[in-house]
Amino acid sequence: MLNSPSHQTQDHGSKSQAQARADQIRAFRAESDLLAQAGLLSLTEENRQHINTYHQQVLDDLRRHQDVDLSEGARHLSLGMQIVSFLGASALATSLFFLFYQYWGYFSTTQQVVLLTLAPLLSFGLALATRRFDTSGYYAKLIGLISFAALVLQINMLGSIFNMAPSPNAFALFAIYGFLLAYLLQVRLLLAAAMASTFAFIGAHLGTWMGGYWIYFGEKPEHFFLPALLLFAVPLVFTQHRYHGFASIYQILSSIAFFIAVLILANWGGASYLPWERKPIEGFYQVIGFGFAALLILYGLRAGRPYLMLTGNVFFALFLFTKFFDWWWDWLPKYLFFLLIGLTAILAMMVFNRLRKLQQGGHLS
């Protein structure tokens, strides 16, 4: 006979881990019912009651501390709330922007500076205060997005008021504030904004060091290699298990930035710093693209990170399609061209299916 459960509040880690625990309990209950109906599981009523009581205490604890979804309907509503909170934050930030411009001329320079300084500070404090009683976190995240927008508005308008020259260092401020808000409020969108600011800051300074004007840093895709590699490595060096979805955001966005830069250089060698002819540069980056995409697929497979496998698959296919287009589009009949692509896709499916079976058999773990 099972002992009576003595449940204590547990640390279930991040919200994703807490949600996985709740899903595990739901799956256990469903499977137990099926096994009982098939006559393969027999529990006394007392044992069943003990298990149900324990699971209900765990679920109540998860809902109280992490606001997890305990049903599919609740999960769909949570997704809707995320979308609505993003739209609400965007609308309120836009409203703040137009409000400033509508009445800006009525304030003195001192009042303008005070307002611009107070906007991000007050919204930051309000977000932290809201987080204390907002178990869902949606309202605090909404205010955090507004606070980030207020800082961007502050830096841009202060530069306009005092006629300051544009500087890439503004992106450093955006990145620092974005990371701060993202980790305090666990907002993945702010993490993405902070990463984008980091890309701009590092890329702009690399462009300056290479002798160009920083505002044109986007014309040289190689500027994005260093920040992409650095940010990809962040969850490998610093664990992100307490922050829902942060590791995937770091690695997906970094991979996308890296591969887009390589894809551009593989088709437009003139944008490279390499002192070669255009064709060798494009060939070099095509090899880099195929190689790193394959490595990302294998790494995602071994590490159990399907989002990296998907990212690698997408860019491997893009590099492959662009090469097919360069080789055969002009001289192959169109039906044969697309037949070749279809057969290649089938071959890729066979390879991935083989890898999938090897992983399930434990050979790639």
PDB file of C-alpha atoms in Angstrom, residues 28 40 43 88 117 122-124 134 153-154 163-164 176 189 193-194 228 251 267 273 277-278 280 299 322 346-347 355:
ATOM      1  CA  PHE A  28       0.361   9.498 -16.868  1.00  0.00           C
ATOM      2  CA  LEU A  40      -3.202  -4.370 -17.415  1.00  0.00           C
ATOM      3  CA  LEU A  43      -4.753  -0.247  -8.272  1.00  0.00           C
ATOM      4  CA  GLY A  88      -0.826  45.675 -26.920  1.00  0.00           C
ATOM      5  CA  THR A 117      14.698  60.295 -18.600  1.00  0.00           C
ATOM      6  CA  LEU A 122       9.213  54.726 -14.317  1.00  0.00           C
ATOM      7  CA  SER A 123       8.135  51.995 -16.718  1.00  0.00           C
ATOM      8  CA  PHE A 124      11.025  49.820 -15.503  1.00  0.00           C
ATOM      9  CA  ASP A 134       1.246  39.092 -11.737  1.00  0.00           C
ATOM     10  CA  LEU A 153      12.832  56.838 -27.940  1.00  0.00           C
ATOM     11  CA  GLN A 154      14.856  58.566 -25.215  1.00  0.00           C
ATOM     12  CA  ASN A 163      22.236  67.699 -32.207  1.00  0.00           C
ATOM     13  CA  MET A 164      24.565  64.802 -31.416  1.00  0.00           C
ATOM     14  CA  ILE A 176      22.300  46.118 -22.192  1.00  0.00           C
ATOM     15  CA  LEU A 189      11.072  39.099 -27.568  1.00  0.00           C
ATOM     16  CA  ALA A 193      15.800  42.738 -29.555  1.00  0.00           C
ATOM     17  CA  ALA A 194      18.915  42.773 -27.353  1.00  0.00           C
ATOM     18  CA  ALA A 228      26.734  35.126 -34.349  1.00  0.00           C
ATOM     19  CA  GLN A 251      21.020  29.605 -31.030  1.00  0.00           C
ATOM     20  CA  ASN A 267      26.058  34.523 -54.255  1.00  0.00           C
ATOM     21  CA  TYR A 273      36.823  41.354 -47.474  1.00  0.00           C
ATOM     22  CA  GLU A 277      38.343  37.010 -57.339  1.00  0.00           C
ATOM     23  CA  ARG A 278      34.575  36.919 -57.033  1.00  0.00           C
ATOM     24  CA  PRO A 280      36.565  31.725 -55.691  1.00  0.00           C
ATOM     25  CA  TYR A 299      24.860  18.789 -33.533  1.00  0.00           C
ATOM     26  CA  THR A 322      20.872  27.997 -55.175  1.00  0.00           C
ATOM     27  CA  ILE A 346      13.606  12.205 -51.483  1.00  0.00           C
ATOM     28  CA  LEU A 347      17.271  11.286 -51.050  1.00  0.00           C
ATOM     29  CA  LEU A 355      19.771   9.220 -38.928  1.00  0.00           C
TER      30      LEU A 355
END
